[in-house]
Amino acid sequence: MARWLVKTEPEEFSFQTLVSKPGSCWDGVRNLEARKHLRAMAKGDLVFVYHTGKERRIVGLAKVVTTAYVDPSSPQPIWSAVDLTAIKALSEPVTLADVKADARFAQCLLVRRSRLSVMPIDDEHFDLMLQMSGTKL
DNA sequence: GCCAACGTTGGC
DNA sequence: GCCAACGTTGGC
């Protein structure tokens, strides 16, 4: 099972919105690399949800419930979306500052590629983040 | 509000 | 196919 991280503007679509709508369509991705990652997602994969903007922190955990399909929000059928369902909010959100301050995350895409909105997360990094959040699966 | 780090567009 | 100009994202 792979692990991922997706970014969202909380004013547009927050983790709380995902909690209230299980199986939400995660759409609107308009970047080729991010699309590649969306398409590589498998049912049951775990996904961290990160809030950009003022928050800049990982706030929740979700899972993939439907693999990639054509993004209905685009007039052109070239983009992809998946369906996600929230698992639980993190007990203690993990801030970008926390992640950046820890040398073990030096190679993490969250640190290295700030503009990438959908990215794979190494198992070790995922476990560390989960541990930092004080959250039990 | 600024700017670095991208991605995209269009002229050549 | 290259690259300058421009637009966007997201951190600071």
mmCIF file with all atom_site columns, N, CA and C in Angstrom, chain A residues 9-71:
data_model
loop_
_atom_site.group_PDB
_atom_site.id
_atom_site.type_symbol
_atom_site.label_atom_id
_atom_site.label_alt_id
_atom_site.label_comp_id
_atom_site.label_asym_id
_atom_site.label_entity_id
_atom_site.label_seq_id
_atom_site.pdbx_PDB_ins_code
_atom_site.Cartn_x
_atom_site.Cartn_y
_atom_site.Cartn_z
_atom_site.occupancy
_atom_site.B_iso_or_equiv
_atom_site.pdbx_formal_charge
_atom_site.auth_seq_id
_atom_site.auth_comp_id
_atom_site.auth_asym_id
_atom_site.auth_atom_id
_atom_site.pdbx_PDB_model_num
ATOM 1   N N  . GLU A 1 9  ? -6.528  24.195 -0.231  1.00 0.00 ? 9  GLU A N  1
ATOM 2   C CA . GLU A 1 9  ? -6.823  25.471 0.422   1.00 0.00 ? 9  GLU A CA 1
ATOM 3   C C  . GLU A 1 9  ? -8.013  25.219 1.329   1.00 0.00 ? 9  GLU A C  1
ATOM 4   N N  . PRO A 1 10 ? -7.851  25.357 2.649   1.00 0.00 ? 10 PRO A N  1
ATOM 5   C CA . PRO A 1 10 ? -8.952  25.040 3.555   1.00 0.00 ? 10 PRO A CA 1
ATOM 6   C C  . PRO A 1 10 ? -10.199 25.886 3.333   1.00 0.00 ? 10 PRO A C  1
ATOM 7   N N  . GLU A 1 11 ? -10.028 27.095 2.771   1.00 0.00 ? 11 GLU A N  1
ATOM 8   C CA . GLU A 1 11 ? -11.207 27.933 2.504   1.00 0.00 ? 11 GLU A CA 1
ATOM 9   C C  . GLU A 1 11 ? -12.033 27.346 1.363   1.00 0.00 ? 11 GLU A C  1
ATOM 10  N N  . GLU A 1 12 ? -11.362 26.615 0.477   1.00 0.00 ? 12 GLU A N  1
ATOM 11  C CA . GLU A 1 12 ? -12.070 26.028 -0.663  1.00 0.00 ? 12 GLU A CA 1
ATOM 12  C C  . GLU A 1 12 ? -12.630 24.649 -0.359  1.00 0.00 ? 12 GLU A C  1
ATOM 13  N N  . PHE A 1 13 ? -11.744 23.817 0.209   1.00 0.00 ? 13 PHE A N  1
ATOM 14  C CA . PHE A 1 13 ? -12.167 22.447 0.514   1.00 0.00 ? 13 PHE A CA 1
ATOM 15  C C  . PHE A 1 13 ? -11.288 21.954 1.645   1.00 0.00 ? 13 PHE A C  1
ATOM 16  N N  . SER A 1 14 ? -11.837 21.932 2.840   1.00 0.00 ? 14 SER A N  1
ATOM 17  C CA . SER A 1 14 ? -11.038 21.576 4.011   1.00 0.00 ? 14 SER A CA 1
ATOM 18  C C  . SER A 1 14 ? -11.181 20.099 4.359   1.00 0.00 ? 14 SER A C  1
ATOM 19  N N  . PHE A 1 15 ? -10.342 19.658 5.280   1.00 0.00 ? 15 PHE A N  1
ATOM 20  C CA . PHE A 1 15 ? -10.464 18.282 5.752   1.00 0.00 ? 15 PHE A CA 1
ATOM 21  C C  . PHE A 1 15 ? -11.839 18.071 6.403   1.00 0.00 ? 15 PHE A C  1
ATOM 22  N N  . GLN A 1 16 ? -12.341 19.098 7.085   1.00 0.00 ? 16 GLN A N  1
ATOM 23  C CA . GLN A 1 16 ? -13.662 19.006 7.704   1.00 0.00 ? 16 GLN A CA 1
ATOM 24  C C  . GLN A 1 16 ? -14.741 18.742 6.647   1.00 0.00 ? 16 GLN A C  1
ATOM 25  N N  . THR A 1 17 ? -14.574 19.367 5.475   1.00 0.00 ? 17 THR A N  1
ATOM 26  C CA . THR A 1 17 ? -15.523 19.125 4.388   1.00 0.00 ? 17 THR A CA 1
ATOM 27  C C  . THR A 1 17 ? -15.472 17.658 3.976   1.00 0.00 ? 17 THR A C  1
ATOM 28  N N  . LEU A 1 18 ? -14.260 17.134 3.912   1.00 0.00 ? 18 LEU A N  1
ATOM 29  C CA . LEU A 1 18 ? -14.087 15.728 3.542   1.00 0.00 ? 18 LEU A CA 1
ATOM 30  C C  . LEU A 1 18 ? -14.734 14.809 4.584   1.00 0.00 ? 18 LEU A C  1
ATOM 31  N N  . VAL A 1 19 ? -14.611 15.186 5.857   1.00 0.00 ? 19 VAL A N  1
ATOM 32  C CA . VAL A 1 19 ? -15.238 14.401 6.931   1.00 0.00 ? 19 VAL A CA 1
ATOM 33  C C  . VAL A 1 19 ? -16.755 14.364 6.744   1.00 0.00 ? 19 VAL A C  1
ATOM 34  N N  . SER A 1 20 ? -17.301 15.511 6.333   1.00 0.00 ? 20 SER A N  1
ATOM 35  C CA . SER A 1 20 ? -18.757 15.599 6.207   1.00 0.00 ? 20 SER A CA 1
ATOM 36  C C  . SER A 1 20 ? -19.270 14.950 4.926   1.00 0.00 ? 20 SER A C  1
ATOM 37  N N  . LYS A 1 21 ? -18.362 14.706 3.976   1.00 0.00 ? 21 LYS A N  1
ATOM 38  C CA . LYS A 1 21 ? -18.782 14.092 2.706   1.00 0.00 ? 21 LYS A CA 1
ATOM 39  C C  . LYS A 1 21 ? -17.876 12.923 2.345   1.00 0.00 ? 21 LYS A C  1
ATOM 40  N N  . PRO A 1 22 ? -18.128 11.771 2.943   1.00 0.00 ? 22 PRO A N  1
ATOM 41  C CA . PRO A 1 22 ? -17.312 10.596 2.626   1.00 0.00 ? 22 PRO A CA 1
ATOM 42  C C  . PRO A 1 22 ? -17.385 10.261 1.132   1.00 0.00 ? 22 PRO A C  1
ATOM 43  N N  . GLY A 1 23 ? -16.233 9.877  0.579   1.00 0.00 ? 23 GLY A N  1
ATOM 44  C CA . GLY A 1 23 ? -16.221 9.554  -0.849  1.00 0.00 ? 23 GLY A CA 1
ATOM 45  C C  . GLY A 1 23 ? -16.219 10.784 -1.734  1.00 0.00 ? 23 GLY A C  1
ATOM 46  N N  . SER A 1 24 ? -15.715 11.898 -1.205  1.00 0.00 ? 24 SER A N  1
ATOM 47  C CA . SER A 1 24 ? -15.644 13.120 -2.002  1.00 0.00 ? 24 SER A CA 1
ATOM 48  C C  . SER A 1 24 ? -14.702 12.968 -3.175  1.00 0.00 ? 24 SER A C  1
ATOM 49  N N  . CYS A 1 25 ? -15.073 13.627 -4.265  1.00 0.00 ? 25 CYS A N  1
ATOM 50  C CA . CYS A 1 25 ? -14.233 13.670 -5.448  1.00 0.00 ? 25 CYS A CA 1
ATOM 51  C C  . CYS A 1 25 ? -13.105 14.656 -5.210  1.00 0.00 ? 25 CYS A C  1
ATOM 52  N N  . TRP A 1 26 ? -11.870 14.160 -5.300  1.00 0.00 ? 26 TRP A N  1
ATOM 53  C CA . TRP A 1 26 ? -10.710 15.038 -5.145  1.00 0.00 ? 26 TRP A CA 1
ATOM 54  C C  . TRP A 1 26 ? -10.305 15.490 -6.534  1.00 0.00 ? 26 TRP A C  1
ATOM 55  N N  . ASP A 1 27 ? -10.815 16.640 -6.957  1.00 0.00 ? 27 ASP A N  1
ATOM 56  C CA . ASP A 1 27 ? -10.604 17.096 -8.326  1.00 0.00 ? 27 ASP A CA 1
ATOM 57  C C  . ASP A 1 27 ? -9.874  18.436 -8.361  1.00 0.00 ? 27 ASP A C  1
ATOM 58  N N  . GLY A 1 28 ? -9.763  18.978 -9.548  1.00 0.00 ? 28 GLY A N  1
ATOM 59  C CA . GLY A 1 28 ? -9.149  20.287 -9.702  1.00 0.00 ? 28 GLY A CA 1
ATOM 60  C C  . GLY A 1 28 ? -7.637  20.281 -9.876  1.00 0.00 ? 28 GLY A C  1
ATOM 61  N N  . VAL A 1 29 ? -7.032  19.120 -9.869  1.00 0.00 ? 29 VAL A N  1
ATOM 62  C CA . VAL A 1 29 ? -5.576  19.048 -10.061 1.00 0.00 ? 29 VAL A CA 1
ATOM 63  C C  . VAL A 1 29 ? -5.263  19.370 -11.519 1.00 0.00 ? 29 VAL A C  1
ATOM 64  N N  . ARG A 1 30 ? -4.381  20.343 -11.717 1.00 0.00 ? 30 ARG A N  1
ATOM 65  C CA . ARG A 1 30 ? -4.040  20.787 -13.080 1.00 0.00 ? 30 ARG A CA 1
ATOM 66  C C  . ARG A 1 30 ? -2.534  20.854 -13.264 1.00 0.00 ? 30 ARG A C  1
ATOM 67  N N  . ASN A 1 31 ? -1.906  19.784 -12.877 1.00 0.00 ? 31 ASN A N  1
ATOM 68  C CA . ASN A 1 31 ? -0.452  19.718 -12.989 1.00 0.00 ? 31 ASN A CA 1
ATOM 69  C C  . ASN A 1 31 ? -0.093  18.283 -13.374 1.00 0.00 ? 31 ASN A C  1
ATOM 70  N N  . LEU A 1 32 ? 0.770   18.148 -14.352 1.00 0.00 ? 32 LEU A N  1
ATOM 71  C CA . LEU A 1 32 ? 1.052   16.818 -14.895 1.00 0.00 ? 32 LEU A CA 1
ATOM 72  C C  . LEU A 1 32 ? 1.664   15.862 -13.889 1.00 0.00 ? 32 LEU A C  1
ATOM 73  N N  . GLU A 1 33 ? 2.566   16.381 -13.082 1.00 0.00 ? 33 GLU A N  1
ATOM 74  C CA . GLU A 1 33 ? 3.213   15.499 -12.109 1.00 0.00 ? 33 GLU A CA 1
ATOM 75  C C  . GLU A 1 33 ? 2.215   15.076 -11.030 1.00 0.00 ? 33 GLU A C  1
ATOM 76  N N  . ALA A 1 34 ? 1.422   16.017 -10.595 1.00 0.00 ? 34 ALA A N  1
ATOM 77  C CA . ALA A 1 34 ? 0.400   15.705 -9.600  1.00 0.00 ? 34 ALA A CA 1
ATOM 78  C C  . ALA A 1 34 ? -0.604  14.700 -10.170 1.00 0.00 ? 34 ALA A C  1
ATOM 79  N N  . ARG A 1 35 ? -0.940  14.869 -11.443 1.00 0.00 ? 35 ARG A N  1
ATOM 80  C CA . ARG A 1 35 ? -1.864  13.942 -12.103 1.00 0.00 ? 35 ARG A CA 1
ATOM 81  C C  . ARG A 1 35 ? -1.291  12.536 -12.158 1.00 0.00 ? 35 ARG A C  1
ATOM 82  N N  . LYS A 1 36 ? 0.002   12.464 -12.434 1.00 0.00 ? 36 LYS A N  1
ATOM 83  C CA . LYS A 1 36 ? 0.673   11.157 -12.477 1.00 0.00 ? 36 LYS A CA 1
ATOM 84  C C  . LYS A 1 36 ? 0.509   10.440 -11.136 1.00 0.00 ? 36 LYS A C  1
ATOM 85  N N  . HIS A 1 37 ? 0.661   11.181 -10.060 1.00 0.00 ? 37 HIS A N  1
ATOM 86  C CA . HIS A 1 37 ? 0.525   10.588 -8.730  1.00 0.00 ? 37 HIS A CA 1
ATOM 87  C C  . HIS A 1 37 ? -0.920  10.192 -8.431  1.00 0.00 ? 37 HIS A C  1
ATOM 88  N N  . LEU A 1 38 ? -1.861  11.036 -8.842  1.00 0.00 ? 38 LEU A N  1
ATOM 89  C CA . LEU A 1 38 ? -3.281  10.699 -8.668  1.00 0.00 ? 38 LEU A CA 1
ATOM 90  C C  . LEU A 1 38 ? -3.591  9.367  -9.336  1.00 0.00 ? 38 LEU A C  1
ATOM 91  N N  . ARG A 1 39 ? -3.053  9.214  -10.564 1.00 0.00 ? 39 ARG A N  1
ATOM 92  C CA . ARG A 1 39 ? -3.341  8.011  -11.352 1.00 0.00 ? 39 ARG A CA 1
ATOM 93  C C  . ARG A 1 39 ? -2.675  6.770  -10.781 1.00 0.00 ? 39 ARG A C  1
ATOM 94  N N  . ALA A 1 40 ? -1.655  6.976  -9.944  1.00 0.00 ? 40 ALA A N  1
ATOM 95  C CA . ALA A 1 40 ? -0.938  5.839  -9.353  1.00 0.00 ? 40 ALA A CA 1
ATOM 96  C C  . ALA A 1 40 ? -1.576  5.394  -8.042  1.00 0.00 ? 40 ALA A C  1
ATOM 97  N N  . MET A 1 41 ? -2.575  6.112  -7.587  1.00 0.00 ? 41 MET A N  1
ATOM 98  C CA . MET A 1 41 ? -3.218  5.764  -6.318  1.00 0.00 ? 41 MET A CA 1
ATOM 99  C C  . MET A 1 41 ? -4.050  4.491  -6.454  1.00 0.00 ? 41 MET A C  1
ATOM 100 N N  . ALA A 1 42 ? -4.003  3.679  -5.396  1.00 0.00 ? 42 ALA A N  1
ATOM 101 C CA . ALA A 1 42 ? -4.782  2.434  -5.378  1.00 0.00 ? 42 ALA A CA 1
ATOM 102 C C  . ALA A 1 42 ? -5.809  2.512  -4.255  1.00 0.00 ? 42 ALA A C  1
ATOM 103 N N  . LYS A 1 43 ? -6.880  1.753  -4.428  1.00 0.00 ? 43 LYS A N  1
ATOM 104 C CA . LYS A 1 43 ? -7.921  1.702  -3.415  1.00 0.00 ? 43 LYS A CA 1
ATOM 105 C C  . LYS A 1 43 ? -7.312  1.247  -2.080  1.00 0.00 ? 43 LYS A C  1
ATOM 106 N N  . GLY A 1 44 ? -7.593  1.994  -1.032  1.00 0.00 ? 44 GLY A N  1
ATOM 107 C CA . GLY A 1 44 ? -7.069  1.638  0.279   1.00 0.00 ? 44 GLY A CA 1
ATOM 108 C C  . GLY A 1 44 ? -5.787  2.372  0.657   1.00 0.00 ? 44 GLY A C  1
ATOM 109 N N  . ASP A 1 45 ? -5.157  3.045  -0.306  1.00 0.00 ? 45 ASP A N  1
ATOM 110 C CA . ASP A 1 45 ? -3.954  3.829  0.012   1.00 0.00 ? 45 ASP A CA 1
ATOM 111 C C  . ASP A 1 45 ? -4.293  4.912  1.028   1.00 0.00 ? 45 ASP A C  1
ATOM 112 N N  . LEU A 1 46 ? -3.333  5.181  1.908   1.00 0.00 ? 46 LEU A N  1
ATOM 113 C CA . LEU A 1 46 ? -3.534  6.221  2.920   1.00 0.00 ? 46 LEU A CA 1
ATOM 114 C C  . LEU A 1 46 ? -3.044  7.566  2.400   1.00 0.00 ? 46 LEU A C  1
ATOM 115 N N  . VAL A 1 47 ? -3.774  8.611  2.761   1.00 0.00 ? 47 VAL A N  1
ATOM 116 C CA . VAL A 1 47 ? -3.490  9.950  2.233   1.00 0.00 ? 47 VAL A CA 1
ATOM 117 C C  . VAL A 1 47 ? -3.539  10.989 3.349   1.00 0.00 ? 47 VAL A C  1
ATOM 118 N N  . PHE A 1 48 ? -2.432  11.674 3.544   1.00 0.00 ? 48 PHE A N  1
ATOM 119 C CA . PHE A 1 48 ? -2.440  12.815 4.452   1.00 0.00 ? 48 PHE A CA 1
ATOM 120 C C  . PHE A 1 48 ? -3.087  13.989 3.741   1.00 0.00 ? 48 PHE A C  1
ATOM 121 N N  . VAL A 1 49 ? -3.871  14.764 4.473   1.00 0.00 ? 49 VAL A N  1
ATOM 122 C CA . VAL A 1 49 ? -4.465  15.975 3.911   1.00 0.00 ? 49 VAL A CA 1
ATOM 123 C C  . VAL A 1 49 ? -3.807  17.186 4.576   1.00 0.00 ? 49 VAL A C  1
ATOM 124 N N  . TYR A 1 50 ? -3.249  18.044 3.716   1.00 0.00 ? 50 TYR A N  1
ATOM 125 C CA . TYR A 1 50 ? -2.476  19.211 4.152   1.00 0.00 ? 50 TYR A CA 1
ATOM 126 C C  . TYR A 1 50 ? -3.219  20.486 3.785   1.00 0.00 ? 50 TYR A C  1
ATOM 127 N N  . HIS A 1 51 ? -3.289  21.411 4.739   1.00 0.00 ? 51 HIS A N  1
ATOM 128 C CA . HIS A 1 51 ? -3.917  22.709 4.477   1.00 0.00 ? 51 HIS A CA 1
ATOM 129 C C  . HIS A 1 51 ? -2.848  23.741 4.131   1.00 0.00 ? 51 HIS A C  1
ATOM 130 N N  . THR A 1 52 ? -2.978  24.371 2.960   1.00 0.00 ? 52 THR A N  1
ATOM 131 C CA . THR A 1 52 ? -2.028  25.406 2.536   1.00 0.00 ? 52 THR A CA 1
ATOM 132 C C  . THR A 1 52 ? -2.487  26.754 3.072   1.00 0.00 ? 52 THR A C  1
ATOM 133 N N  . GLY A 1 53 ? -1.868  27.832 2.579   1.00 0.00 ? 53 GLY A N  1
ATOM 134 C CA . GLY A 1 53 ? -2.259  29.170 2.999   1.00 0.00 ? 53 GLY A CA 1
ATOM 135 C C  . GLY A 1 53 ? -1.732  29.511 4.371   1.00 0.00 ? 53 GLY A C  1
ATOM 136 N N  . LYS A 1 54 ? -2.607  30.009 5.232   1.00 0.00 ? 54 LYS A N  1
ATOM 137 C CA . LYS A 1 54 ? -2.183  30.435 6.566   1.00 0.00 ? 54 LYS A CA 1
ATOM 138 C C  . LYS A 1 54 ? -1.859  29.258 7.480   1.00 0.00 ? 54 LYS A C  1
ATOM 139 N N  . GLU A 1 55 ? -2.508  28.108 7.224   1.00 0.00 ? 55 GLU A N  1
ATOM 140 C CA . GLU A 1 55 ? -2.331  26.979 8.149   1.00 0.00 ? 55 GLU A CA 1
ATOM 141 C C  . GLU A 1 55 ? -1.005  26.254 7.976   1.00 0.00 ? 55 GLU A C  1
ATOM 142 N N  . ARG A 1 56 ? -0.756  25.826 6.746   1.00 0.00 ? 56 ARG A N  1
ATOM 143 C CA . ARG A 1 56 ? 0.487   25.100 6.435   1.00 0.00 ? 56 ARG A CA 1
ATOM 144 C C  . ARG A 1 56 ? 0.758   23.959 7.403   1.00 0.00 ? 56 ARG A C  1
ATOM 145 N N  . ARG A 1 57 ? -0.175  23.036 7.466   1.00 0.00 ? 57 ARG A N  1
ATOM 146 C CA . ARG A 1 57 ? 0.011   21.879 8.345   1.00 0.00 ? 57 ARG A CA 1
ATOM 147 C C  . ARG A 1 57 ? -0.825  20.696 7.865   1.00 0.00 ? 57 ARG A C  1
ATOM 148 N N  . ILE A 1 58 ? -0.335  19.495 8.227   1.00 0.00 ? 58 ILE A N  1
ATOM 149 C CA . ILE A 1 58 ? -1.065  18.282 7.902   1.00 0.00 ? 58 ILE A CA 1
ATOM 150 C C  . ILE A 1 58 ? -2.136  18.131 8.972   1.00 0.00 ? 58 ILE A C  1
ATOM 151 N N  . VAL A 1 59 ? -3.383  18.050 8.547   1.00 0.00 ? 59 VAL A N  1
ATOM 152 C CA . VAL A 1 59 ? -4.473  18.072 9.518   1.00 0.00 ? 59 VAL A CA 1
ATOM 153 C C  . VAL A 1 59 ? -5.243  16.766 9.639   1.00 0.00 ? 59 VAL A C  1
ATOM 154 N N  . GLY A 1 60 ? -5.167  15.930 8.611   1.00 0.00 ? 60 GLY A N  1
ATOM 155 C CA . GLY A 1 60 ? -6.000  14.733 8.680   1.00 0.00 ? 60 GLY A CA 1
ATOM 156 C C  . GLY A 1 60 ? -5.485  13.584 7.837   1.00 0.00 ? 60 GLY A C  1
ATOM 157 N N  . LEU A 1 61 ? -6.129  12.450 8.065   1.00 0.00 ? 61 LEU A N  1
ATOM 158 C CA . LEU A 1 61 ? -5.788  11.242 7.338   1.00 0.00 ? 61 LEU A CA 1
ATOM 159 C C  . LEU A 1 61 ? -7.033  10.755 6.599   1.00 0.00 ? 61 LEU A C  1
ATOM 160 N N  . ALA A 1 62 ? -6.802  10.346 5.348   1.00 0.00 ? 62 ALA A N  1
ATOM 161 C CA . ALA A 1 62 ? -7.912  9.848  4.528   1.00 0.00 ? 62 ALA A CA 1
ATOM 162 C C  . ALA A 1 62 ? -7.427  8.608  3.785   1.00 0.00 ? 62 ALA A C  1
ATOM 163 N N  . LYS A 1 63 ? -8.359  7.985  3.066   1.00 0.00 ? 63 LYS A N  1
ATOM 164 C CA . LYS A 1 63 ? -7.964  6.847  2.237   1.00 0.00 ? 63 LYS A CA 1
ATOM 165 C C  . LYS A 1 63 ? -8.619  6.946  0.878   1.00 0.00 ? 63 LYS A C  1
ATOM 166 N N  . VAL A 1 64 ? -7.973  6.304  -0.093  1.00 0.00 ? 64 VAL A N  1
ATOM 167 C CA . VAL A 1 64 ? -8.492  6.280  -1.453  1.00 0.00 ? 64 VAL A CA 1
ATOM 168 C C  . VAL A 1 64 ? -9.615  5.255  -1.515  1.00 0.00 ? 64 VAL A C  1
ATOM 169 N N  . VAL A 1 65 ? -10.778 5.660  -1.996  1.00 0.00 ? 65 VAL A N  1
ATOM 170 C CA . VAL A 1 65 ? -11.883 4.708  -2.139  1.00 0.00 ? 65 VAL A CA 1
ATOM 171 C C  . VAL A 1 65 ? -12.217 4.421  -3.600  1.00 0.00 ? 65 VAL A C  1
ATOM 172 N N  . THR A 1 66 ? -11.808 5.312  -4.500  1.00 0.00 ? 66 THR A N  1
ATOM 173 C CA . THR A 1 66 ? -12.004 5.069  -5.934  1.00 0.00 ? 66 THR A CA 1
ATOM 174 C C  . THR A 1 66 ? -10.764 5.529  -6.673  1.00 0.00 ? 66 THR A C  1
ATOM 175 N N  . THR A 1 67 ? -10.209 4.667  -7.506  1.00 0.00 ? 67 THR A N  1
ATOM 176 C CA . THR A 1 67 ? -9.013  5.043  -8.264  1.00 0.00 ? 67 THR A CA 1
ATOM 177 C C  . THR A 1 67 ? -9.366  6.086  -9.318  1.00 0.00 ? 67 THR A C  1
ATOM 178 N N  . ALA A 1 68 ? -8.329  6.579  -9.992  1.00 0.00 ? 68 ALA A N  1
ATOM 179 C CA . ALA A 1 68 ? -8.465  7.737  -10.873 1.00 0.00 ? 68 ALA A CA 1
ATOM 180 C C  . ALA A 1 68 ? -9.490  7.552  -11.988 1.00 0.00 ? 68 ALA A C  1
ATOM 181 N N  . TYR A 1 69 ? -10.222 8.610  -12.222 1.00 0.00 ? 69 TYR A N  1
ATOM 182 C CA . TYR A 1 69 ? -11.175 8.681  -13.343 1.00 0.00 ? 69 TYR A CA 1
ATOM 183 C C  . TYR A 1 69 ? -11.113 10.086 -13.895 1.00 0.00 ? 69 TYR A C  1
ATOM 184 N N  . VAL A 1 70 ? -11.822 10.328 -14.994 1.00 0.00 ? 70 VAL A N  1
ATOM 185 C CA . VAL A 1 70 ? -11.757 11.644 -15.628 1.00 0.00 ? 70 VAL A CA 1
ATOM 186 C C  . VAL A 1 70 ? -12.343 12.716 -14.710 1.00 0.00 ? 70 VAL A C  1
ATOM 187 N N  . ASP A 1 71 ? -11.568 13.751 -14.491 1.00 0.00 ? 71 ASP A N  1
ATOM 188 C CA . ASP A 1 71 ? -11.981 14.856 -13.616 1.00 0.00 ? 71 ASP A CA 1
ATOM 189 C C  . ASP A 1 71 ? -13.194 15.573 -14.202 1.00 0.00 ? 71 ASP A C  1
#
